Coordinates of C-alpha atoms in Angstrom, one line a residue:
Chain A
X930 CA 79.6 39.9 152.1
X931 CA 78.6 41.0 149.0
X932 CA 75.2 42.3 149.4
X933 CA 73.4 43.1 146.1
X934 CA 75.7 41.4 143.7
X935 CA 75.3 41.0 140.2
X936 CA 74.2 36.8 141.0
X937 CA 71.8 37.8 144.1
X938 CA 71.3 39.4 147.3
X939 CA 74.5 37.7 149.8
X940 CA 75.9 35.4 147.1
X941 CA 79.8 35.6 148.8
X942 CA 82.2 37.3 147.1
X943 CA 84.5 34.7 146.2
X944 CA 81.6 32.7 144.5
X945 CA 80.7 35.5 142.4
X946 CA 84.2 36.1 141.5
X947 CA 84.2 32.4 140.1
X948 CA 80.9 33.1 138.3
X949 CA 82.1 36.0 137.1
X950 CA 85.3 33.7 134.9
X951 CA 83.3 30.8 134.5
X952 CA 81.4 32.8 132.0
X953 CA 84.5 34.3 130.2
X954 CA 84.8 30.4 129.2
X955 CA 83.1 30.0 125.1
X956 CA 79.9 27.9 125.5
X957 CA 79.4 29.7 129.0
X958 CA 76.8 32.4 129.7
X959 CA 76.3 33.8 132.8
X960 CA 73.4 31.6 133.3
X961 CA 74.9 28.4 132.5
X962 CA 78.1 29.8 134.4
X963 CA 76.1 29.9 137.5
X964 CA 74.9 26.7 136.9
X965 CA 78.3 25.1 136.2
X966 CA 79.5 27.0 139.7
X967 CA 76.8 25.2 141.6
X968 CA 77.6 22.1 140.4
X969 CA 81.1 22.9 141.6
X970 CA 79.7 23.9 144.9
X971 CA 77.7 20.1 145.6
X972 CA 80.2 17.9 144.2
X973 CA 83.5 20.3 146.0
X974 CA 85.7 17.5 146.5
X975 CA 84.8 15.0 143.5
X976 CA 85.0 17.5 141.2
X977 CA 85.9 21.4 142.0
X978 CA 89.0 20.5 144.0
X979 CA 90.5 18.1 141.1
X980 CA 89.7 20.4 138.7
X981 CA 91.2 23.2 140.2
X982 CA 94.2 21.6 140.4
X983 CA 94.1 20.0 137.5
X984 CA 94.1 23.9 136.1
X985 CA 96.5 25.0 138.2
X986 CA 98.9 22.2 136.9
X987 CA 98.3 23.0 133.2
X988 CA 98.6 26.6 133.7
X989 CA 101.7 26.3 134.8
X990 CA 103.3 23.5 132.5
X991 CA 101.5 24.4 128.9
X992 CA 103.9 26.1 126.8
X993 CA 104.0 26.8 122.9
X994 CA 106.0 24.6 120.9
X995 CA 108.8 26.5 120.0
X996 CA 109.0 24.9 116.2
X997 CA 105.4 24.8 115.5
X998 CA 103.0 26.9 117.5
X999 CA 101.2 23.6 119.0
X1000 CA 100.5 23.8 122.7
X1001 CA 101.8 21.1 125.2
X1002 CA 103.6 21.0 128.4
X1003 CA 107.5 21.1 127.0
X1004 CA 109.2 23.4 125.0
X1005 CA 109.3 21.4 122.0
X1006 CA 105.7 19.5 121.4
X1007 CA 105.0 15.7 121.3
X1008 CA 104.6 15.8 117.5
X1009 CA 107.5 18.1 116.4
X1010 CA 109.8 15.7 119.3
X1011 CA 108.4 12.5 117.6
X1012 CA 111.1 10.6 115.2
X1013 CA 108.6 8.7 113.6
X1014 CA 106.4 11.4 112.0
X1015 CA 107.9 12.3 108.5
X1016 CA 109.9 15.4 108.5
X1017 CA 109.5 16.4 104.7
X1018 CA 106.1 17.8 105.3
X1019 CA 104.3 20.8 107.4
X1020 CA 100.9 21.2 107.4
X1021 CA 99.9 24.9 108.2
X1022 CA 96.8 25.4 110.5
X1023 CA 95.7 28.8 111.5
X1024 CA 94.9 27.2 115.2
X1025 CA 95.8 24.4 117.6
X1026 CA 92.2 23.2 117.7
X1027 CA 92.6 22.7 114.0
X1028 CA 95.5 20.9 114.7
X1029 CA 93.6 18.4 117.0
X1030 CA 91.4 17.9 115.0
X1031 CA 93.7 16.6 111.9
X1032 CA 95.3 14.7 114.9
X1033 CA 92.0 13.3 115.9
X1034 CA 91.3 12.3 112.4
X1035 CA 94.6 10.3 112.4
X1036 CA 95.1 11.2 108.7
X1037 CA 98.8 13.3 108.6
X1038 CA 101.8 12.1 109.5
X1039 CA 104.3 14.8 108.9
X1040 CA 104.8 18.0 111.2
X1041 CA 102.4 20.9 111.6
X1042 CA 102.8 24.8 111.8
X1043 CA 100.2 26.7 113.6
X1044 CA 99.9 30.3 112.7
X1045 CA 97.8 31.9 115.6
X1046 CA 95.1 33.1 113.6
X1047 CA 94.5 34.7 109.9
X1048 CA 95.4 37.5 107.6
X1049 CA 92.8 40.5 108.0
X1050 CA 93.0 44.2 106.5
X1051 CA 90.4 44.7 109.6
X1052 CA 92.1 43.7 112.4
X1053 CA 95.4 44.9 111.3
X1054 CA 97.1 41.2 111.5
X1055 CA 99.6 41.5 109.1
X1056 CA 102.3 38.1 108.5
X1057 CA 104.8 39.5 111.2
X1058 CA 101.5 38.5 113.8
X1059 CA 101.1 35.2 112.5
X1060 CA 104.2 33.3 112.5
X1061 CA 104.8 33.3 108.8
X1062 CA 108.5 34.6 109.3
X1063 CA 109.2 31.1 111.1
X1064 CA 107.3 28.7 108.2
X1065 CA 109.7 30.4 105.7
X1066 CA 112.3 30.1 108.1
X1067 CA 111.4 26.2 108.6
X1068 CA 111.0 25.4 104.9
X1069 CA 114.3 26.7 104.1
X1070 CA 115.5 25.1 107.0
X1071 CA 114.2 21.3 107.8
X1072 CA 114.7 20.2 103.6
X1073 CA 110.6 20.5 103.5
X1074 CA 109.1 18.9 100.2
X1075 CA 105.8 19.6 100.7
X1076 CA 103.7 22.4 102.4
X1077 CA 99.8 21.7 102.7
X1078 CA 97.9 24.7 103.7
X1079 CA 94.9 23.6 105.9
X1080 CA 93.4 26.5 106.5
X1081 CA 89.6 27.5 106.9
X1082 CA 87.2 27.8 103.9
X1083 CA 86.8 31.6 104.8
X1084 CA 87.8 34.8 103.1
X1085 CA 90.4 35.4 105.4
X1086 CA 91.6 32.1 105.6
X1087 CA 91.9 32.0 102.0
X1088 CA 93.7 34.9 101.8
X1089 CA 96.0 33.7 103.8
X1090 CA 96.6 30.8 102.0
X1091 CA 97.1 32.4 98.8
X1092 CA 100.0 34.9 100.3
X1093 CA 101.5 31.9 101.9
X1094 CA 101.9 30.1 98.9
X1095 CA 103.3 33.4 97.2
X1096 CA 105.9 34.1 99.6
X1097 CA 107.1 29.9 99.2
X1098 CA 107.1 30.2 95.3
X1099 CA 111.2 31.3 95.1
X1100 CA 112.2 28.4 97.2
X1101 CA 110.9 25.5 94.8
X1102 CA 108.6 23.5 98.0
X1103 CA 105.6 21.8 96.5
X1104 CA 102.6 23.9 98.1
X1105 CA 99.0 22.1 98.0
X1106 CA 95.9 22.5 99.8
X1107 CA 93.4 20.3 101.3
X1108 CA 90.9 19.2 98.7
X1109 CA 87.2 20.8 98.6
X1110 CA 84.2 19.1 97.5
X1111 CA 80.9 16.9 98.9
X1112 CA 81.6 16.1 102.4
X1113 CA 81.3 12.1 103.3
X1114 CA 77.7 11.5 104.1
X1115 CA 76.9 15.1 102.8
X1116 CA 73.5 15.4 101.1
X1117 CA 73.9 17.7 97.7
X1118 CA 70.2 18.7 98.7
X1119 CA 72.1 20.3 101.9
X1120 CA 74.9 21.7 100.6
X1121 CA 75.4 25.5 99.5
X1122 CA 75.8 26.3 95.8
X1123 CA 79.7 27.3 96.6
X1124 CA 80.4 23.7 97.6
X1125 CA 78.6 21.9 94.5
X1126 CA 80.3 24.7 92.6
X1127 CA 83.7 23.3 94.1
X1128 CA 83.0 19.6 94.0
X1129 CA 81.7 19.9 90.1
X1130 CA 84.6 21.9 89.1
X1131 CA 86.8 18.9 90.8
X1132 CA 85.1 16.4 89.9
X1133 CA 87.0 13.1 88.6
X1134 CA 86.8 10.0 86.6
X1135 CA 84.7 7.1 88.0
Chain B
X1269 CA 103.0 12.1 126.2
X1270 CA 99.6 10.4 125.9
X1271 CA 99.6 9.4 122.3
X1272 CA 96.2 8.0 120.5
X1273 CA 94.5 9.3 123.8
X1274 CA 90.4 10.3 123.4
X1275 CA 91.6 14.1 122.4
X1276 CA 93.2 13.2 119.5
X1277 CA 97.3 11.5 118.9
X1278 CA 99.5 13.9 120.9
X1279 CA 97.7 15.5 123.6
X1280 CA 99.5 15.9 127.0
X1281 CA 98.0 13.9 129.5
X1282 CA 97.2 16.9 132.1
X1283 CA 95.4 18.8 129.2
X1284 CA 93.4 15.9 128.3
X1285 CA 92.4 15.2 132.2
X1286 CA 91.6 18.8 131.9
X1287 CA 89.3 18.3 129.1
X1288 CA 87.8 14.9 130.9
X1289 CA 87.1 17.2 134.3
X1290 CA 85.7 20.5 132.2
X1291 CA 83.0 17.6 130.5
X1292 CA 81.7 16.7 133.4
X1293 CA 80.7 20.4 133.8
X1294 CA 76.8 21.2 133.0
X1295 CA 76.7 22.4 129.6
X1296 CA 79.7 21.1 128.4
X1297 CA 79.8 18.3 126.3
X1298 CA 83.3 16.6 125.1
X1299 CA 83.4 18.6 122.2
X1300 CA 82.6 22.5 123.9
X1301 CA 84.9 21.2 127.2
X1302 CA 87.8 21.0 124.5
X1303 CA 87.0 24.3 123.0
X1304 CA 87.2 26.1 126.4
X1305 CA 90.4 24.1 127.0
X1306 CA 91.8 25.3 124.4
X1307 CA 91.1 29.1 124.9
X1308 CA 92.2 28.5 128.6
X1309 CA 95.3 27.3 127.0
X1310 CA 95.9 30.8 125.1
X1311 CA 94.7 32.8 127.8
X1312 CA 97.1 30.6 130.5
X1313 CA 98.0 34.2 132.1
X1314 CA 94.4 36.4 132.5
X1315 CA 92.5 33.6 132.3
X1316 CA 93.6 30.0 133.0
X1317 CA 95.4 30.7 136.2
X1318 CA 93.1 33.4 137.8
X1319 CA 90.4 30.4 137.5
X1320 CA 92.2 27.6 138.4
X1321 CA 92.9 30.5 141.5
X1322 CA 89.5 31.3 142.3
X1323 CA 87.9 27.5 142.3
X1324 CA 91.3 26.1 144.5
X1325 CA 90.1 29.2 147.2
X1326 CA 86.4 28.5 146.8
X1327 CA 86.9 24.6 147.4
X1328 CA 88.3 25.3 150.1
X1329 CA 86.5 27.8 151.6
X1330 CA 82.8 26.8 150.7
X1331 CA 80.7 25.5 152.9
X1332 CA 76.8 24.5 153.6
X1333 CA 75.3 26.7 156.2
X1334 CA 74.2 24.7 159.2
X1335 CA 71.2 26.7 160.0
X1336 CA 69.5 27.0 156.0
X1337 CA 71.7 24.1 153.7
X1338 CA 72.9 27.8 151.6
X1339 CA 76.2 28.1 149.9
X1340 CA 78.5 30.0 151.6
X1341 CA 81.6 30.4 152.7
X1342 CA 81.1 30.3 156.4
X1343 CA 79.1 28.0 158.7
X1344 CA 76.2 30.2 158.7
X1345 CA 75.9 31.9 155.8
X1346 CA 75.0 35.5 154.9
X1347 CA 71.3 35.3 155.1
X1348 CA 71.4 33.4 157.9
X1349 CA 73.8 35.7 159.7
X1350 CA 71.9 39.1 158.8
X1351 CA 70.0 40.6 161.5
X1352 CA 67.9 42.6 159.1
X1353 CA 66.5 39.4 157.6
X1354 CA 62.9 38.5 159.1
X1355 CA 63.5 35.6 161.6
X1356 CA 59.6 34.9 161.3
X1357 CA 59.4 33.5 157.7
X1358 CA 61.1 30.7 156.2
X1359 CA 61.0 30.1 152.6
X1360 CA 61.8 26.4 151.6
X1361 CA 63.1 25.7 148.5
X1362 CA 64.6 22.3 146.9
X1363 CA 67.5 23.3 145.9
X1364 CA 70.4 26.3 146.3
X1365 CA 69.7 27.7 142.9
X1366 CA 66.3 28.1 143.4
X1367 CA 67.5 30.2 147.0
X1368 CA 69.8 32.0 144.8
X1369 CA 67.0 33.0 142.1
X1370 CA 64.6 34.2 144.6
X1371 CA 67.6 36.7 145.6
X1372 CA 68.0 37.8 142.7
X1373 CA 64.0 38.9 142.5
X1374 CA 64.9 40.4 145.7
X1375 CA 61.6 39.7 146.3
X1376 CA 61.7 37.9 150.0
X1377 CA 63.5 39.0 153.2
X1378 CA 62.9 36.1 155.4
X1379 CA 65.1 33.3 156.2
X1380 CA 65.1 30.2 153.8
X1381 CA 65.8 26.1 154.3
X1382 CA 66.9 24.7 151.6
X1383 CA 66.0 20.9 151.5
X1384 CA 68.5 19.6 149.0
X1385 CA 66.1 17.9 146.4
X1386 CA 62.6 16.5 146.7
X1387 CA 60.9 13.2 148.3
X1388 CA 61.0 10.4 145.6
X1389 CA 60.1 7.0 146.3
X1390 CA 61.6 5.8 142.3
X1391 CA 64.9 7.2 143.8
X1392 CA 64.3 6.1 147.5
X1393 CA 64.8 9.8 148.7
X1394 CA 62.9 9.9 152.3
X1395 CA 62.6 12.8 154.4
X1396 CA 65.8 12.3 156.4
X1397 CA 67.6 12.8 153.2
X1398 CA 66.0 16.2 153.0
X1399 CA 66.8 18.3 155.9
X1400 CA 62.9 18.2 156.3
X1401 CA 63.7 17.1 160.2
X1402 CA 66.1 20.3 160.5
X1403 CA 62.8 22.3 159.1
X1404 CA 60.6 20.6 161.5
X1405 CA 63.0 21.5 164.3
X1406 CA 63.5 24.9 163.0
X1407 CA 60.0 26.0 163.1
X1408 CA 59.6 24.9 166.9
X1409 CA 63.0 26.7 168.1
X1410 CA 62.7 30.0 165.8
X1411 CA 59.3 31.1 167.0
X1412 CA 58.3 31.2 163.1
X1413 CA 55.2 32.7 161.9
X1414 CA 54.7 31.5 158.1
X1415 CA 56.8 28.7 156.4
X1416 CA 56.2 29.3 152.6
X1417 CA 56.8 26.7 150.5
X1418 CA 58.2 27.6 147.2
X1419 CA 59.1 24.5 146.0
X1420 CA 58.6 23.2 141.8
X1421 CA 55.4 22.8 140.4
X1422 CA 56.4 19.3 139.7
X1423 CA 54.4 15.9 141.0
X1424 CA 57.9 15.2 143.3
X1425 CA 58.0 19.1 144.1
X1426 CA 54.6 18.8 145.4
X1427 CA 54.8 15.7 147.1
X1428 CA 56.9 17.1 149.0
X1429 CA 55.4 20.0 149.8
X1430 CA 52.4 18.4 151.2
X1431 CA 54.3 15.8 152.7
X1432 CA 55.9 19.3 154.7
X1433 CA 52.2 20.3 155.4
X1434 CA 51.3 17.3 157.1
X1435 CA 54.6 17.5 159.4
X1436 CA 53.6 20.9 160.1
X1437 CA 50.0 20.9 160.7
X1438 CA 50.5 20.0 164.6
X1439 CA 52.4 23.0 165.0
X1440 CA 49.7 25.8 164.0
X1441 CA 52.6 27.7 162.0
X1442 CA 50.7 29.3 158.9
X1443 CA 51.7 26.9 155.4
X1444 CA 51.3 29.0 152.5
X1445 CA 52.6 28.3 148.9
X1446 CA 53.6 30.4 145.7
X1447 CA 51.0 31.1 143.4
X1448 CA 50.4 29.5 140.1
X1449 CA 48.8 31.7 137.4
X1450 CA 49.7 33.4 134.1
X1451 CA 53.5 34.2 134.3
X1452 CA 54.5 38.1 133.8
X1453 CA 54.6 38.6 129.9
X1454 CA 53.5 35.2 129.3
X1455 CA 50.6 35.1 126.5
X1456 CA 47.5 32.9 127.3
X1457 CA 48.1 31.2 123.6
X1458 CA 51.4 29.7 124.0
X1459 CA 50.4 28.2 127.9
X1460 CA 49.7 25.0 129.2
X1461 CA 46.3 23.9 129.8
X1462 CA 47.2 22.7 133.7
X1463 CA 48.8 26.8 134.1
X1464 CA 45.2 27.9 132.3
X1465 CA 43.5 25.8 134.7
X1466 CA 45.4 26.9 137.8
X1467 CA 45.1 30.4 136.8
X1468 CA 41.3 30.2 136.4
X1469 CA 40.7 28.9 139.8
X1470 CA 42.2 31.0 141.3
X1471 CA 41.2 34.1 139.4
X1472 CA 40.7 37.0 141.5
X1473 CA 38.5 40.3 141.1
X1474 CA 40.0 42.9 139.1

């Protein structure tokens, strides 16, 4: 029993232990963690046993692409294993949800490389961390034309970007990133002066 | 390989299924259940499997406590089985998480029935859906003093409570309820003009 827990007076132990990484989860407090757990509790075999083994399973058969970084359940990901996407281009993401979401989109057709993250001074990432060796090693390697850097909007992202594109100039690749302007459906009224600055600057013939 | 699945082209099929269970979650939508996927998926080692862990064990070992309707992990639970809990008072609430808040106030030491959700004739919820018979029973066999019904201050929470009133009038035990007034901290400004009224009633001399 754990009397005087951190979720109430005789709460068992076990429950407050699943609390307790519920709320590790992003979008999870310890409120809504509690809440989530209780909704585990009512619906124990519709939901919490499935899930749990649904976990289990993944834990157990997600691995990192060897190739690219992306995460699926064999050593070499459905996209890097698939004939039909065109091999002359990598797309660099600095994460697999950015990846996803391109995929979502539907919109690339080539092969990604996920970097794990961005250059920072602060955090003492240098390009050793972030699979940088392994793009260079891949462009030199798999006859790559083209290399489009997708990464974030942010200092750091940018950053990153720009020494990327430095360490590819010797070998020749064409090196391009995604465009930056007026999102679709985006309201100039909305949009901060460093996107109108972009899209302006960009702008194109009618 | 589940490609041009809801998650985007090339996401496994366990990892989406994953996804699809962790929506279903309260305060997780599609989009956030994805996001804690995917740290789930770079944390598979101090994160992923400890959980999947933890909610296989509590599946298994929760249970409702035969006496009260509590969470636990036995078939009477800890309040239940704690001799230093007052056997006079029962505390009804609607639902576990209400049972679990008023622990954490640590303000009651009596016993507690939890009814599992309140009267409703819209969703045809009648009184043997409740556990209101096991109360009624209760209250003859366990020589109780005081039932105190702390129940929602909604129209179905108080239904029900009065409905609970009624079953107990014939048996002299003392009905009391929760006050309603001006919450700790709360401002008269920003309240409700039914929790202004309460409060006013009920006003008491200083």
């Amino acid at each position: 029993m754990a009397a005087g827990g951190a979720h109430g007076g005789d709460t068992p132990r076990e429950i407050e232990a699943l609390i307790d990484l519920m709320a590790r989860l992003p979008g999870l407090g310890p409120r809504s963690a509690r809440r989530a757990v209780l909704v585990l509790l009512k619906r124990r075999g519709a939901l919490m046993a499935p899930l749990a083994q649904a976990m289990a399973q993944v834990a157990v058969s997600a691995r990192d692409c060897r190739i690219c970084g992306n995460i699926g359940t064999s050593d070499i990901c459905a996209i890097c294993a698939d004939d039909r996407r065109a091999t002359g281009e990598i797309c660099v993401v600095e994460d697999v949800a950015d990846l996803w979401a391109l995929e979502r989109a539907g919109v690339f057709r080539g092969r990604y490389h996920v970097l794990g993250g961005t250059l920072s001074a602060l955090d003492a990432v240098g390009p050793e961390e972030l699979r940088i060796p392994d793009l260079i090693e891949r462009v030199a390697t798999e006859a790559t034309r083209e290399v489009i850097l997708a990464l974030n909007a942010t200092v750091d992202g940018q950053t990153t970007a720009h020494y990327i594109a430095d360490a590819l100039a010797a070998t020749g690749v064409s090196v391009t990133s995604l465009a930056q302007g007026v999102p679709i459906g985006g309201e100039l009224d909305y949009l901060d002066d460093g996107t109108l600055g972009a899209a302006l600057r960009a702008r194109k013939s009618f």
